[in-house]
Amino acid sequence: MNRKLLRQILVVACLSALTACGDSGEPPLVAEDALSLNEEANQVVFGLEHWVTREGIRRARIMADTAFFIEERAQVELRVMDVVFFDVAGDTTSILTSAKGTYHWNTQDMVAEEDVVVVNPSDGSRIETSVLYYNRGEDRIWGDQSAKMWKSDGTVVEGTSFETNSRMDDVVIGGASVRRAGQPSGQQPQREP
């Protein structure tokens, strides 16, 4: 992301924040207070919305409660992050939520951390983990921490890692054990071969 685009995003975010201001009785944060929330940050944006494109087509929308821009590392530290992924037709393929994350604006890659959930809205399947990586160039989503997947038929798959894409149409769970839908909870899950 070049500096001109970064400035445009900040101007839009600031204007949006100003129009939403009301009298809450609380004194507003001043610039020094906002920047002290992350001492590495050069700029802070509240209520960030950013579109990721590939070949001119919108492929993801990143939203965050708070965004800390760290220019020397070309990244944005995000808090309360939501990412919606789209296919070339503009249909939602998956939705990612997490407590925090990092967006690298040169590569458009991301890392999501804490309470990470990825949902496929077409079939309701979802993956939960503590750390998730996204490589935009390869359209690859993966994690090397324990993960749990709920399939649309009620099957639960737990494992030591996972890998998929933004469509979640080819999910691989490493070291997987499977609990089939309707299997009693006291019964041991089956190990995948």
XYZ file of N, CA, C and O in Angstrom:
772
model
N 0.857 -1.160 0.000
C 0.000 0.000 0.000
C 0.902 1.221 0.000
O 1.763 1.346 0.861
N 0.717 2.119 -0.952
C 1.578 3.285 -0.978
C 1.082 4.337 0.000
O -0.021 4.261 0.532
N 1.922 5.318 0.242
C 1.592 6.350 1.250
C 0.353 7.154 0.871
O -0.428 7.528 1.729
N 0.166 7.422 -0.426
C -0.999 8.189 -0.861
C -2.294 7.447 -0.518
O -3.222 8.025 0.031
N -2.325 6.147 -0.809
C -3.501 5.338 -0.487
C -3.702 5.259 1.019
O -4.823 5.345 1.512
N -2.605 5.115 1.757
C -2.677 5.065 3.218
C -3.279 6.346 3.766
O -4.150 6.320 4.637
N -2.837 7.483 3.231
C -3.391 8.770 3.688
C -4.881 8.885 3.366
O -5.667 9.389 4.159
N -5.283 8.407 2.177
C -6.694 8.452 1.804
C -7.539 7.620 2.761
O -8.620 8.043 3.166
N -7.034 6.443 3.115
C -7.753 5.586 4.059
C -7.889 6.296 5.400
O -8.958 6.291 6.015
N -6.826 6.919 5.848
C -6.863 7.609 7.139
C -7.818 8.788 7.117
O -8.544 9.027 8.080
N -7.837 9.547 6.016
C -8.757 10.689 5.912
C -10.204 10.211 5.976
O -11.026 10.759 6.708
N -10.529 9.167 5.206
C -11.895 8.620 5.218
C -12.267 8.122 6.611
O -13.361 8.384 7.120
N -11.347 7.410 7.257
C -11.621 6.891 8.597
C -11.827 8.019 9.595
O -12.718 7.964 10.442
N -11.013 9.063 9.506
C -11.159 10.204 10.425
C -12.481 10.928 10.194
O -13.158 11.299 11.150
N -12.839 11.136 8.915
C -14.115 11.793 8.623
C -15.285 10.963 9.128
O -16.254 11.496 9.673
N -15.205 9.648 8.961
C -16.260 8.763 9.456
C -16.368 8.856 10.973
O -17.462 8.888 11.528
N -15.218 8.871 11.622
C -15.219 8.960 13.088
C -15.799 10.278 13.555
O -16.549 10.337 14.538
N -15.477 11.382 12.864
C -15.997 12.687 13.262
C -17.511 12.768 13.091
O -18.201 13.347 13.928
N -18.037 12.186 12.019
C -19.481 12.246 11.813
C -20.238 11.376 12.811
O -21.406 11.601 13.084
N -19.565 10.371 13.371
C -20.213 9.474 14.325
C -20.086 9.966 15.770
O -20.629 9.359 16.681
N -19.345 11.055 15.972
C -19.124 11.539 17.348
C -20.427 12.028 17.964
O -21.241 12.658 17.321
N -20.591 11.751 19.184
C -21.723 12.237 19.949
C -21.234 12.589 21.341
O -20.065 12.397 21.676
N -22.107 13.090 22.183
C -21.716 13.461 23.532
C -21.966 12.275 24.452
O -23.079 12.047 24.907
N -20.914 11.498 24.707
C -21.042 10.332 25.574
C -20.743 10.681 27.026
O -20.912 9.850 27.908
N -20.274 11.901 27.274
C -19.900 12.282 28.625
C -18.460 11.931 28.946
O -17.905 12.380 29.943
N -17.829 11.101 28.115
C -16.429 10.717 28.303
C -15.550 11.677 27.513
O -15.875 12.030 26.385
N -14.420 12.064 28.089
C -13.524 12.915 27.299
C -12.939 12.099 26.136
O -12.651 10.918 26.291
N -12.805 12.715 24.961
C -12.282 11.975 23.817
C -10.791 11.671 23.987
O -10.089 12.364 24.710
N -10.348 10.607 23.314
C -8.921 10.302 23.294
C -8.212 11.360 22.462
O -8.698 11.767 21.417
N -7.086 11.814 22.923
C -6.265 12.711 22.118
C -5.219 11.859 21.422
O -5.005 10.695 21.770
N -4.546 12.425 20.438
C -3.598 11.660 19.628
C -2.562 10.936 20.470
O -2.253 9.775 20.224
N -2.036 11.587 21.487
C -1.016 10.953 22.326
C -1.578 9.733 23.046
O -0.912 8.715 23.174
N -2.814 9.825 23.526
C -3.441 8.693 24.212
C -3.648 7.522 23.254
O -3.392 6.374 23.588
N -4.122 7.820 22.039
C -4.375 6.764 21.054
C -3.077 6.084 20.648
O -3.004 4.856 20.577
N -2.031 6.854 20.397
C -0.752 6.268 19.999
C -0.094 5.496 21.126
O 0.674 4.566 20.889
N -0.399 5.841 22.379
C 0.194 5.120 23.505
C -0.369 3.702 23.635
O 0.206 2.872 24.329
N -1.474 3.414 22.964
C -2.037 2.069 22.976
C -1.101 1.074 22.280
O -1.133 -0.112 22.557
N -0.299 1.557 21.351
C 0.727 0.749 20.681
C 1.891 1.694 20.404
O 1.819 2.521 19.492
N 2.954 1.573 21.166
C 4.047 2.543 21.097
C 4.823 2.514 19.791
O 5.527 3.456 19.474
N 4.697 1.443 19.002
C 5.360 1.381 17.705
C 4.561 2.085 16.612
O 5.085 2.361 15.537
N 3.296 2.352 16.864
C 2.399 2.878 15.831
C 2.735 4.309 15.455
O 3.026 5.139 16.307
N 2.678 4.570 14.150
C 2.812 5.924 13.637
C 1.447 6.593 13.548
O 1.337 7.806 13.647
N 0.409 5.771 13.319
C -0.957 6.272 13.191
C -1.925 5.249 13.756
O -1.641 4.049 13.737
N -3.056 5.732 14.238
C -4.104 4.869 14.769
C -5.410 5.211 14.066
O -5.731 6.377 13.883
N -6.143 4.173 13.661
C -7.446 4.363 13.022
C -8.462 3.549 13.813
O -8.231 2.382 14.114
N -9.569 4.165 14.144
C -10.675 3.469 14.796
C -11.745 3.211 13.743
O -12.103 4.094 12.976
N -12.245 1.976 13.684
C -13.274 1.625 12.699
C -12.716 1.492 11.295
O -13.263 2.044 10.350
N -11.666 0.710 11.130
C -11.026 0.527 9.825
C -11.851 -0.388 8.929
O -12.390 -1.402 9.374
N -11.939 -0.045 7.657
C -12.475 -0.913 6.621
C -11.547 -0.793 5.424
O -11.274 0.314 4.952
N -11.014 -1.933 4.943
C -10.044 -1.931 3.844
C -10.377 -3.066 2.884
O -10.667 -4.178 3.311
N -10.307 -2.792 1.594
C -10.582 -3.794 0.572
C -9.269 -4.322 0.010
O -8.376 -3.551 -0.332
N -9.141 -5.636 -0.120
C -7.995 -6.283 -0.749
C -8.443 -6.693 -2.136
O -9.485 -7.336 -2.299
N -7.652 -6.319 -3.146
C -8.018 -6.656 -4.524
C -6.954 -7.532 -5.162
O -5.799 -7.547 -4.749
N -7.373 -8.262 -6.168
C -6.457 -9.041 -6.999
C -6.873 -8.806 -8.442
O -8.018 -9.076 -8.804
N -5.958 -8.269 -9.243
C -6.226 -7.944 -10.638
C -7.474 -7.080 -10.786
O -8.304 -7.288 -11.678
N -7.621 -6.124 -9.880
C -8.723 -5.176 -9.934
C -10.050 -5.688 -9.404
O -11.050 -4.979 -9.447
N -10.096 -6.913 -8.904
C -11.340 -7.491 -8.386
C -11.266 -7.575 -6.873
O -10.264 -8.032 -6.318
N -12.299 -7.124 -6.192
C -12.341 -7.195 -4.723
C -12.345 -8.648 -4.282
O -13.216 -9.417 -4.673
N -11.357 -9.020 -3.458
C -11.253 -10.404 -3.007
C -11.438 -10.554 -1.506
O -11.698 -11.638 -1.019
N -11.277 -9.456 -0.742
C -11.483 -9.527 0.705
C -11.784 -8.134 1.241
O -11.341 -7.129 0.680
N -12.527 -8.110 2.330
C -12.790 -6.859 3.053
C -12.326 -7.072 4.485
O -12.787 -7.982 5.164
N -11.414 -6.228 4.924
C -10.880 -6.303 6.284
C -11.518 -5.189 7.102
O -11.490 -4.026 6.700
N -12.077 -5.564 8.246
C -12.648 -4.583 9.161
C -12.030 -4.814 10.536
O -11.793 -5.963 10.926
N -11.767 -3.719 11.235
C -11.186 -3.848 12.568
C -11.675 -2.709 13.433
O -11.888 -1.593 12.952
N -11.841 -3.021 14.708
C -12.223 -2.001 15.677
C -11.138 -0.933 15.769
O -11.423 0.254 15.774
N -9.877 -1.366 15.836
C -8.740 -0.458 15.956
C -7.611 -0.963 15.077
O -7.357 -2.163 15.015
N -6.937 -0.044 14.388
C -5.812 -0.390 13.524
C -4.628 0.501 13.863
O -4.756 1.719 13.896
N -3.483 -0.125 14.130
C -2.244 0.583 14.441
C -1.301 0.432 13.248
O -0.839 -0.670 12.961
N -1.028 1.524 12.532
C -0.156 1.508 11.368
C 1.296 1.651 11.818
O 1.645 2.634 12.480
N 2.132 0.678 11.461
C 3.551 0.685 11.808
C 4.313 0.753 10.493
O 4.553 -0.258 9.836
N 4.691 1.973 10.101
C 5.274 2.204 8.782
C 6.603 1.493 8.577
O 6.849 0.951 7.503
N 7.483 1.472 9.584
C 8.809 0.884 9.381
C 8.758 -0.617 9.091
O 9.662 -1.170 8.495
N 7.672 -1.282 9.499
C 7.507 -2.706 9.196
C 6.464 -2.952 8.111
O 6.136 -4.098 7.818
N 5.899 -1.887 7.552
C 4.874 -1.985 6.500
C 3.741 -2.915 6.908
O 3.317 -3.786 6.161
N 3.240 -2.711 8.127
C 2.156 -3.560 8.601
C 1.169 -2.773 9.453
O 1.454 -1.678 9.919
N 0.009 -3.384 9.615
C -1.051 -2.814 10.438
C -1.423 -3.858 11.485
O -1.746 -4.995 11.141
N -1.354 -3.473 12.753
C -1.790 -4.345 13.847
C -3.272 -4.064 14.068
O -3.670 -2.921 14.273
N -4.093 -5.109 14.010
C -5.548 -4.961 14.070
C -6.097 -5.557 15.359
O -5.612 -6.577 15.829
N -7.133 -4.940 15.903
C -7.825 -5.449 17.079
C -9.291 -5.638 16.720
O -9.896 -4.803 16.067
N -9.865 -6.746 17.168
C -11.250 -7.143 16.862
C -11.438 -7.089 15.340
O -12.026 -6.180 14.788
N -10.884 -8.117 14.701
C -10.771 -8.163 13.253
C -11.822 -9.077 12.636
O -12.087 -10.153 13.150
N -12.396 -8.639 11.534
C -13.309 -9.430 10.709
C -12.829 -9.335 9.272
O -12.565 -8.234 8.783
N -12.727 -10.477 8.593
C -12.319 -10.499 7.194
C -13.341 -11.326 6.425
O -13.658 -12.451 6.813
N -13.856 -10.745 5.350
C -14.782 -11.455 4.471
C -14.058 -11.696 3.159
O -13.542 -10.755 2.548
N -13.981 -12.964 2.729
C -13.341 -13.325 1.468
C -14.402 -13.501 0.388
O -15.490 -14.012 0.661
N -14.061 -13.077 -0.851
C -14.996 -13.147 -1.970
C -14.369 -13.906 -3.135
O -13.157 -13.894 -3.321
N -15.226 -14.547 -3.958
C -14.730 -15.159 -5.189
C -14.771 -14.113 -6.298
O -15.153 -12.964 -6.072
N -14.391 -14.491 -7.519
C -14.335 -13.522 -8.620
C -15.711 -12.967 -8.990
O -15.809 -11.891 -9.567
N -16.776 -13.691 -8.646
C -18.139 -13.213 -8.925
C -18.653 -12.276 -7.831
O -19.729 -11.710 -7.964
N -17.882 -12.129 -6.742
C -18.303 -11.258 -5.650
C -19.088 -11.965 -4.565
O -19.576 -11.321 -3.641
N -19.212 -13.285 -4.643
C -19.924 -14.045 -3.621
C -19.001 -14.326 -2.441
O -17.806 -14.605 -2.614
N -19.549 -14.287 -1.224
C -18.772 -14.557 -0.015
C -18.392 -16.030 0.027
O -19.234 -16.905 -0.110
N -17.089 -16.296 0.207
C -16.613 -17.682 0.278
C -16.302 -18.108 1.701
O -16.463 -19.272 2.046
N -15.831 -17.181 2.532
C -15.579 -17.490 3.938
C -15.492 -16.204 4.734
O -15.267 -15.122 4.180
N -15.688 -16.353 6.050
C -15.654 -15.210 6.962
C -14.726 -15.566 8.113
O -14.908 -16.602 8.765
N -13.753 -14.711 8.370
C -12.760 -14.908 9.412
C -12.966 -13.875 10.506
O -13.142 -12.701 10.207
N -12.959 -14.307 11.761
C -12.999 -13.379 12.891
C -11.881 -13.753 13.856
O -11.530 -14.926 13.988
N -11.337 -12.744 14.531
C -10.313 -12.989 15.550
C -10.211 -11.770 16.454
O -10.656 -10.676 16.101
N -9.600 -11.984 17.611
C -9.423 -10.892 18.562
C -8.371 -9.899 18.094
O -8.468 -8.708 18.352
N -7.351 -10.410 17.397
C -6.336 -9.509 16.865
C -5.697 -10.116 15.630
O -5.869 -11.303 15.350
N -4.963 -9.287 14.914
C -4.308 -9.760 13.714
C -3.288 -8.770 13.207
O -3.166 -7.659 13.731
N -2.558 -9.184 12.183
C -1.557 -8.342 11.538
C -1.766 -8.420 10.038
O -1.896 -9.506 9.477
N -1.793 -7.266 9.390
C -1.942 -7.165 7.941
C -0.665 -6.542 7.390
O -0.255 -5.466 7.832
N -0.028 -7.232 6.444
C 1.193 -6.725 5.811
C 0.799 -6.067 4.495
O 0.378 -6.756 3.565
N 0.898 -4.744 4.411
C 0.331 -4.072 3.252
C 1.150 -4.247 1.983
O 0.617 -4.100 0.895
N 2.413 -4.592 2.037
C 3.169 -4.841 0.807
C 2.758 -6.149 0.137
O 2.685 -6.226 -1.087
N 2.503 -7.182 0.914
C 2.149 -8.495 0.361
C 0.651 -8.788 0.438
O 0.166 -9.688 -0.235
N -0.062 -8.075 1.276
C -1.480 -8.291 1.586
C -1.704 -9.628 2.284
O -2.801 -10.178 2.266
N -0.673 -10.152 2.922
C -0.791 -11.357 3.741
C -1.266 -10.973 5.131
O -1.124 -9.811 5.544
N -1.819 -11.938 5.877
C -2.347 -11.665 7.207
C -2.009 -12.781 8.174
O -1.809 -13.920 7.774
N -2.025 -12.416 9.456
C -1.961 -13.377 10.550
C -3.107 -13.012 11.480
O -3.287 -11.845 11.829
N -3.912 -13.995 11.870
C -5.000 -13.785 12.833
C -4.648 -14.555 14.098
O -4.148 -15.673 14.027
N -4.909 -13.942 15.270
C -4.571 -14.567 16.540
C -5.700 -14.390 17.545
O -6.424 -13.413 17.498
N -5.783 -15.339 18.451
C -6.739 -15.342 19.568
C -8.182 -15.476 19.101
O -8.690 -14.629 18.383
N -8.805 -16.551 19.529
C -10.223 -16.802 19.220
C -10.507 -16.727 17.724
O -11.449 -16.080 17.285
N -9.695 -17.411 16.939
C -9.817 -17.370 15.482
C -10.893 -18.357 15.033
O -10.873 -19.517 15.417
N -11.810 -17.870 14.222
C -12.879 -18.694 13.658
C -13.009 -18.360 12.177
O -13.050 -17.186 11.809
N -13.047 -19.395 11.331
C -13.294 -19.223 9.900
C -14.545 -20.026 9.568
O -14.627 -21.207 9.887
N -15.516 -19.383 8.927
C -16.799 -20.016 8.616
C -17.017 -20.005 7.110
O -16.758 -19.000 6.441
N -17.501 -21.126 6.585
C -17.940 -21.205 5.203
C -19.446 -20.977 5.212
O -20.200 -21.844 5.656
N -19.930 -19.814 4.766
C -21.364 -19.523 4.872
C -22.242 -20.386 3.984
O -23.434 -20.521 4.252
N -21.679 -21.007 2.950
C -22.517 -21.809 2.053
C -22.957 -23.119 2.695
O -24.042 -23.606 2.410
N -22.122 -23.703 3.574
C -22.528 -24.965 4.205
C -22.469 -24.928 5.736
O -22.821 -25.899 6.392
N -22.024 -23.814 6.312
C -22.005 -23.682 7.767
C -20.817 -24.340 8.449
O -20.702 -24.289 9.671
N -19.914 -24.954 7.696
C -18.742 -25.557 8.331
C -17.845 -24.456 8.885
O -17.857 -23.325 8.396
N -17.062 -24.807 9.933
C -16.192 -23.796 10.526
C -14.955 -24.442 11.126
O -14.960 -25.617 11.483
N -13.893 -23.634 11.222
C -12.638 -24.044 11.840
C -12.338 -23.059 12.955
O -12.472 -21.847 12.775
N -11.931 -23.595 14.111
C -11.503 -22.757 15.230
C -10.062 -23.110 15.576
O -9.694 -24.288 15.605
N -9.250 -22.089 15.832
C -7.849 -22.276 16.181
C -7.360 -21.038 16.925
O -8.114 -20.084 17.110
N -6.095 -21.037 17.324
C -5.546 -19.878 18.038
C -4.704 -18.984 17.139
O -4.572 -17.792 17.401
N -4.142 -19.529 16.057
C -3.337 -18.735 15.116
C -3.617 -19.219 13.703
O -3.637 -20.421 13.446
N -3.831 -18.277 12.792
C -4.120 -18.588 11.401
C -3.272 -17.677 10.524
O -3.121 -16.490 10.815
N -2.732 -18.231 9.449
C -1.946 -17.465 8.484
C -2.683 -17.449 7.151
O -3.292 -18.444 6.764
N -2.580 -16.317 6.435
C -3.184 -16.204 5.111
C -2.148 -15.651 4.150
O -1.569 -14.595 4.397
N -1.907 -16.370 3.054
C -1.017 -15.924 1.993
C -1.895 -15.576 0.802
O -2.502 -16.460 0.193
N -1.974 -14.291 0.481
C -2.857 -13.829 -0.586
C -2.436 -14.372 -1.945
O -3.265 -14.809 -2.739
N -1.133 -14.364 -2.245
C -0.653 -14.805 -3.548
C -1.009 -16.246 -3.859
O -1.315 -16.592 -5.001
N -0.990 -17.100 -2.850
C -1.310 -18.518 -3.028
C -2.753 -18.842 -2.654
O -3.175 -19.987 -2.788
N -3.502 -17.858 -2.151
C -4.850 -18.076 -1.612
C -4.824 -19.263 -0.653
O -5.610 -20.199 -0.751
N -3.886 -19.202 0.275
C -3.665 -20.305 1.213
C -3.916 -19.829 2.637
O -3.409 -18.797 3.058
N -4.717 -20.602 3.374
C -4.981 -20.375 4.785
C -4.478 -21.599 5.530
O -4.797 -22.722 5.135
N -3.697 -21.395 6.593
C -3.182 -22.538 7.341
C -2.877 -22.138 8.771
O -2.803 -20.969 9.108
N -2.700 -23.159 9.601
C -2.320 -22.954 10.979
C -1.495 -24.129 11.462
O -1.737 -25.264 11.053
N -0.520 -23.846 12.316
C 0.331 -24.906 12.859
C 0.051 -25.156 14.337
O 0.831 -25.782 15.027
N -1.097 -24.667 14.801
C -1.567 -24.913 16.161
C -2.766 -25.856 16.091
O -3.318 -26.079 15.019
N -3.182 -26.375 17.233
C -4.335 -27.276 17.237
C -5.551 -26.573 16.629
O -5.723 -25.364 16.770
N -6.346 -27.361 15.920
C -7.517 -26.820 15.233
C -8.678 -27.789 15.383
O -8.487 -28.994 15.538
N -9.870 -27.236 15.321
C -11.088 -28.040 15.403
C -12.015 -27.583 14.284
O -12.235 -26.385 14.112
N -12.522 -28.551 13.522
C -13.431 -28.238 12.424
C -14.771 -28.908 12.648
O -14.833 -30.090 12.962
N -15.833 -28.127 12.481
C -17.198 -28.648 12.515
C -17.683 -28.678 11.078
O -17.756 -27.643 10.419
N -18.022 -29.877 10.591
C -18.540 -30.008 9.234
C -20.047 -29.794 9.248
O -20.697 -29.882 10.280
N -20.595 -29.565 8.062
C -22.031 -29.276 7.954
C -22.900 -30.445 8.390
O -24.032 -30.251 8.819
N -22.381 -31.687 8.337
C -23.173 -32.854 8.744
C -23.070 -33.138 10.243
O -23.599 -34.136 10.731
N -22.373 -32.276 10.992
C -22.235 -32.458 12.435
C -20.972 -33.179 12.852
O -20.675 -33.294 14.045
N -20.195 -33.672 11.903
C -18.929 -34.324 12.214
C -17.935 -33.295 12.742
O -17.849 -32.183 12.220
N -17.188 -33.680 13.779
C -16.166 -32.804 14.357
C -14.802 -33.447 14.107
O -14.586 -34.613 14.411
N -13.889 -32.672 13.550
C -12.537 -33.141 13.266
C -11.565 -32.271 14.062
O -11.589 -31.050 13.945
N -10.739 -32.919 14.888
C -9.731 -32.201 15.653
C -8.358 -32.626 15.171
O -8.159 -33.784 14.805
N -7.400 -31.687 15.178
C -6.067 -32.033 14.732
C -5.017 -31.075 15.243
O -5.302 -30.138 15.988
N -3.793 -31.323 14.808
C -2.642 -30.548 15.263
C -2.323 -29.385 14.345
O -1.519 -28.519 14.699
N -2.923 -29.348 13.163
C -2.709 -28.275 12.196
C -3.811 -28.350 11.144
O -4.599 -29.287 11.138
N -3.852 -27.349 10.264
C -4.823 -27.390 9.166
C -4.310 -26.571 8.000
O -3.432 -25.716 8.150
N -4.897 -26.825 6.835
C -4.597 -26.048 5.633
C -5.819 -26.064 4.737
O -6.494 -27.081 4.607
N -6.109 -24.908 4.141
C -7.236 -24.793 3.219
C -7.007 -23.570 2.337
O -5.905 -23.021 2.288
N -8.050 -23.140 1.649
C -7.998 -21.906 0.866
C -9.152 -21.016 1.331
O -9.916 -21.396 2.210
N -9.286 -19.839 0.740
C -10.331 -18.914 1.198
C -11.736 -19.417 0.882
O -12.704 -18.913 1.436
N -11.871 -20.419 0.011
C -13.182 -21.018 -0.280
C -13.519 -22.135 0.695
O -14.646 -22.608 0.722
N -12.527 -22.606 1.439
C -12.690 -23.718 2.381
C -13.261 -24.957 1.685
O -14.004 -25.717 2.269
N -12.895 -25.156 0.424
C -13.430 -26.310 -0.297
C -12.487 -27.508 -0.299
O -12.843 -28.569 -0.805
N -11.307 -27.345 0.265
C -10.364 -28.453 0.356
C -9.594 -28.292 1.665
O -8.526 -27.682 1.695
N -10.136 -28.826 2.752
C -9.542 -28.663 4.078
C -8.759 -29.923 4.432
O -9.267 -31.036 4.306
N -7.532 -29.743 4.874
C -6.700 -30.843 5.340
C -6.380 -30.578 6.804
O -5.848 -29.514 7.147
N -6.721 -31.524 7.681
C -6.436 -31.422 9.111
C -5.310 -32.402 9.435
O -5.453 -33.603 9.197
N -4.190 -31.908 9.969
C -3.065 -32.766 10.316
C -3.313 -33.496 11.630
O -3.861 -32.929 12.572
N -2.914 -34.763 11.706
C -3.086 -35.557 12.929
C -4.536 -35.636 13.361
O -4.846 -35.545 14.546
N -5.430 -35.795 12.406
C -6.867 -35.679 12.655
C -7.459 -36.852 13.423
O -7.108 -38.004 13.213
N -8.370 -36.528 14.336
C -9.260 -37.508 14.943
C -10.675 -37.022 14.668
O -10.947 -35.822 14.684
N -11.568 -37.973 14.376
C -12.913 -37.627 13.902
C -13.964 -38.156 14.862
O -13.910 -39.298 15.295
N -14.929 -37.302 15.194
C -16.109 -37.724 15.948
C -17.295 -37.532 15.000
O -17.642 -36.413 14.639
N -17.852 -38.625 14.563
C -18.959 -38.584 13.607
C -20.214 -38.024 14.269
O -20.420 -38.166 15.473
N -21.054 -37.432 13.462
C -22.328 -36.917 13.959
C -23.111 -38.060 14.588
O -23.186 -39.154 14.034
N -23.652 -37.836 15.769
C -24.432 -38.849 16.461
C -23.611 -39.793 17.307
O -24.157 -40.617 18.029
N -22.292 -39.702 17.247
C -21.424 -40.551 18.055
C -21.480 -40.060 19.498
O -21.368 -38.867 19.755
N -21.684 -40.944 20.466
C -21.759 -40.515 21.864
C -20.490 -39.776 22.287
O -19.392 -40.126 21.874
N -20.655 -38.747 23.116
C -19.520 -37.922 23.507
C -18.507 -38.675 24.354
O -17.345 -38.317 24.380
N -18.901 -39.716 25.054
C -17.965 -40.479 25.862
C -17.115 -41.442 25.052
O -16.114 -41.958 25.524
N -17.515 -41.683 23.809
C -16.795 -42.632 22.960
C -15.557 -41.943 22.367
O -15.601 -40.769 22.008
N -14.454 -42.692 22.295
C -13.210 -42.142 21.755
C -13.375 -41.771 20.300
O -13.958 -42.526 19.512
N -12.843 -40.595 19.888
C -12.873 -40.253 18.474
C -11.990 -41.201 17.675
O -11.045 -41.776 18.199
N -12.315 -41.357 16.404
C -11.559 -42.235 15.523
C -10.384 -41.464 14.941
O -10.524 -40.316 14.536
N -9.227 -42.112 14.885
C -8.051 -41.521 14.259
C -8.151 -41.693 12.754
O -8.490 -42.764 12.259
N -7.879 -40.630 12.030
C -7.868 -40.719 10.572
C -6.595 -41.420 10.135
O -5.533 -41.171 10.707
N -6.665 -42.273 9.127
C -5.453 -42.967 8.656
C -4.464 -41.995 8.033
O -4.748 -40.971 7.593
